[in-house]
mmCIF file of C-alpha atoms in Angstrom:
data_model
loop_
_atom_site.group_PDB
_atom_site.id
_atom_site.type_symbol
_atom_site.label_atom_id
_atom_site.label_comp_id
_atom_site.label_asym_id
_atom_site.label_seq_id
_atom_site.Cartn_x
_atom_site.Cartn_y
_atom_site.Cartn_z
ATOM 1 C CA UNK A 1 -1.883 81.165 -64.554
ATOM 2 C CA UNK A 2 -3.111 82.630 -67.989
ATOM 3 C CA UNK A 3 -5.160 85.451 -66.110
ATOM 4 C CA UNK A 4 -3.696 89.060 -66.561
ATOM 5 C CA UNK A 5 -3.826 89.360 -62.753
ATOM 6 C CA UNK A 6 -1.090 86.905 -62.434
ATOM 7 C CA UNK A 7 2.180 87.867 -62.371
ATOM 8 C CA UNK A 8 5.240 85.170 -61.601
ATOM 9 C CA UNK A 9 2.955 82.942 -60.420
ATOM 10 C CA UNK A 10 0.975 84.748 -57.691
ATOM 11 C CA UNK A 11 -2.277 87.127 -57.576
ATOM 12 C CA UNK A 12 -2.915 89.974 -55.509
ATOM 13 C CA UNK A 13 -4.961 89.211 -52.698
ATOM 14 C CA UNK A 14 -7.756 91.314 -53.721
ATOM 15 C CA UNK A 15 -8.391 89.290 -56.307
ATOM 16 C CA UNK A 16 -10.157 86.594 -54.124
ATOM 17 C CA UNK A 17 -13.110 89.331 -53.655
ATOM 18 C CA UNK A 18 -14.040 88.070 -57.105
ATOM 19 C CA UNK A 19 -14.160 84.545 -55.972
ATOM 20 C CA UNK A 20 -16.464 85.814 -53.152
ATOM 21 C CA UNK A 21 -19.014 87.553 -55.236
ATOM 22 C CA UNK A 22 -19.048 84.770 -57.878
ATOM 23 C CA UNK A 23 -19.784 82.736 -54.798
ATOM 24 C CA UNK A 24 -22.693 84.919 -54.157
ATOM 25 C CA UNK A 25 -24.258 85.215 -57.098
ATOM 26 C CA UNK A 26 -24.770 81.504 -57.663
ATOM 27 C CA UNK A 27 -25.855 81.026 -53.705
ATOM 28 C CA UNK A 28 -28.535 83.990 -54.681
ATOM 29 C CA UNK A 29 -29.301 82.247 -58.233
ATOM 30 C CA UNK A 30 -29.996 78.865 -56.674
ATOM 31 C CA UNK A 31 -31.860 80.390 -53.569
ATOM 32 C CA UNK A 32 -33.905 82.017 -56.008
ATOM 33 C CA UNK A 33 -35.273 78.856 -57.782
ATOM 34 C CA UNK A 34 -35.670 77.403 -54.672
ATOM 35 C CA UNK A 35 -38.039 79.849 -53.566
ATOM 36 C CA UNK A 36 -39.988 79.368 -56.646
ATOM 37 C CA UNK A 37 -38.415 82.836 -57.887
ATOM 38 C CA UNK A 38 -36.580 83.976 -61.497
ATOM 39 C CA UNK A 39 -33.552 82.214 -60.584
ATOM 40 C CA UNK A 40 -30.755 84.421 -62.148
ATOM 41 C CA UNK A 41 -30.342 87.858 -62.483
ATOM 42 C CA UNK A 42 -28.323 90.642 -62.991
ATOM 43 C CA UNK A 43 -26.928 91.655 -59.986
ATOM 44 C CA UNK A 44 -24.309 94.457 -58.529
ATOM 45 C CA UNK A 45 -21.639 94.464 -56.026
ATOM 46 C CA UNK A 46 -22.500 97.522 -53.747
ATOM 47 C CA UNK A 47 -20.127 97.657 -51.171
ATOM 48 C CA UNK A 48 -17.317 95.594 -49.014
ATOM 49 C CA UNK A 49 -17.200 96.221 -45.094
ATOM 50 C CA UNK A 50 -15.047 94.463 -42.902
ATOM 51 C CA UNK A 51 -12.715 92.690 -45.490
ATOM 52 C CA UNK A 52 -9.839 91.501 -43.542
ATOM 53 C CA UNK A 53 -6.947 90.689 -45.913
ATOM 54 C CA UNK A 54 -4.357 87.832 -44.577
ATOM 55 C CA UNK A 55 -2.038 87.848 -47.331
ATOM 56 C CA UNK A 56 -0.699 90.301 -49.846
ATOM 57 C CA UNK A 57 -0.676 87.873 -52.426
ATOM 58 C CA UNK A 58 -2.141 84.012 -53.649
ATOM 59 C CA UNK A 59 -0.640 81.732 -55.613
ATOM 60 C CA UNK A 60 -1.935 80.867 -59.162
ATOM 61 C CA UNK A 61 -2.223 77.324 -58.874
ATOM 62 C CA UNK A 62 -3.901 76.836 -55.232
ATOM 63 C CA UNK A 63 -7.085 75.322 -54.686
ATOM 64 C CA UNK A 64 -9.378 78.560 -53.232
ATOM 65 C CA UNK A 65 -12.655 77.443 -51.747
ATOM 66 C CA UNK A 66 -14.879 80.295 -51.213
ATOM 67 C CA UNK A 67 -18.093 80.347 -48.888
ATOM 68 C CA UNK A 68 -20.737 82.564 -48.161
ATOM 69 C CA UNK A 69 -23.745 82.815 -46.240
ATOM 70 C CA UNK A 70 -27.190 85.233 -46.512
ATOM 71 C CA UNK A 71 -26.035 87.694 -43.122
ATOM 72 C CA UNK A 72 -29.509 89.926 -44.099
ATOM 73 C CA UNK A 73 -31.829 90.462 -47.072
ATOM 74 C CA UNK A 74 -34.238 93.717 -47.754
ATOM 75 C CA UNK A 75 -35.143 92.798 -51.284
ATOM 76 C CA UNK A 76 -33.803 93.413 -53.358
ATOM 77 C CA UNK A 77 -30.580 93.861 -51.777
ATOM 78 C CA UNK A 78 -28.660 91.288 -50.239
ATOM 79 C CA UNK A 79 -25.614 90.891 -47.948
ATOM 80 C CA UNK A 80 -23.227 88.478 -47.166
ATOM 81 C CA UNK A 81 -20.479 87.157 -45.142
ATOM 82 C CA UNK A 82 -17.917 85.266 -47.273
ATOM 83 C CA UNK A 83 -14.426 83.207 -46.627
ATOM 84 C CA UNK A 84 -12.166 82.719 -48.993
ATOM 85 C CA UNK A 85 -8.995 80.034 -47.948
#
């Protein structure tokens, strides 16, 4: 509720990308130590395709879960497909 993207109690719906590439970054970090690799780094969000929108806004104080999953790698880009409910 304290973030400046909420505004009487909801977000916009765009903010949940956010959620998604937080989600990716610590999926990456932890496949990355897995692997025997760095673990974190700095990484970039390069593009959004397909992002299907259901709602204009969310409210502040739902739960959001937020999934990905690796869709293709060419090092050292990544992609993913993520869900946020």
């Amino acid at each position: 509720r304290d973030c400046a993207l909420v505004h009487a109690g909801v977000a916009p719906a765009l903010a949940v990308i956010e959620a998604a590439a937080q989600t990716a970054a610590i999926w990456e970090a932890l496949r990355r130590r897995a692997e025997g690799g760095a673990g974190p780094r700095e990484g970039y969000l390069v593009a959004l395709r397909d992002v299907a929108l259901h709602r204009v806004d969310v409210p502040a104080d739902a739960p959001l879960v937020a999934s990905v999953r690796l869709a293709a790698m060419a090092l050292p880009l990544t992609q993913y497909r993520a869900v946020v409910t």
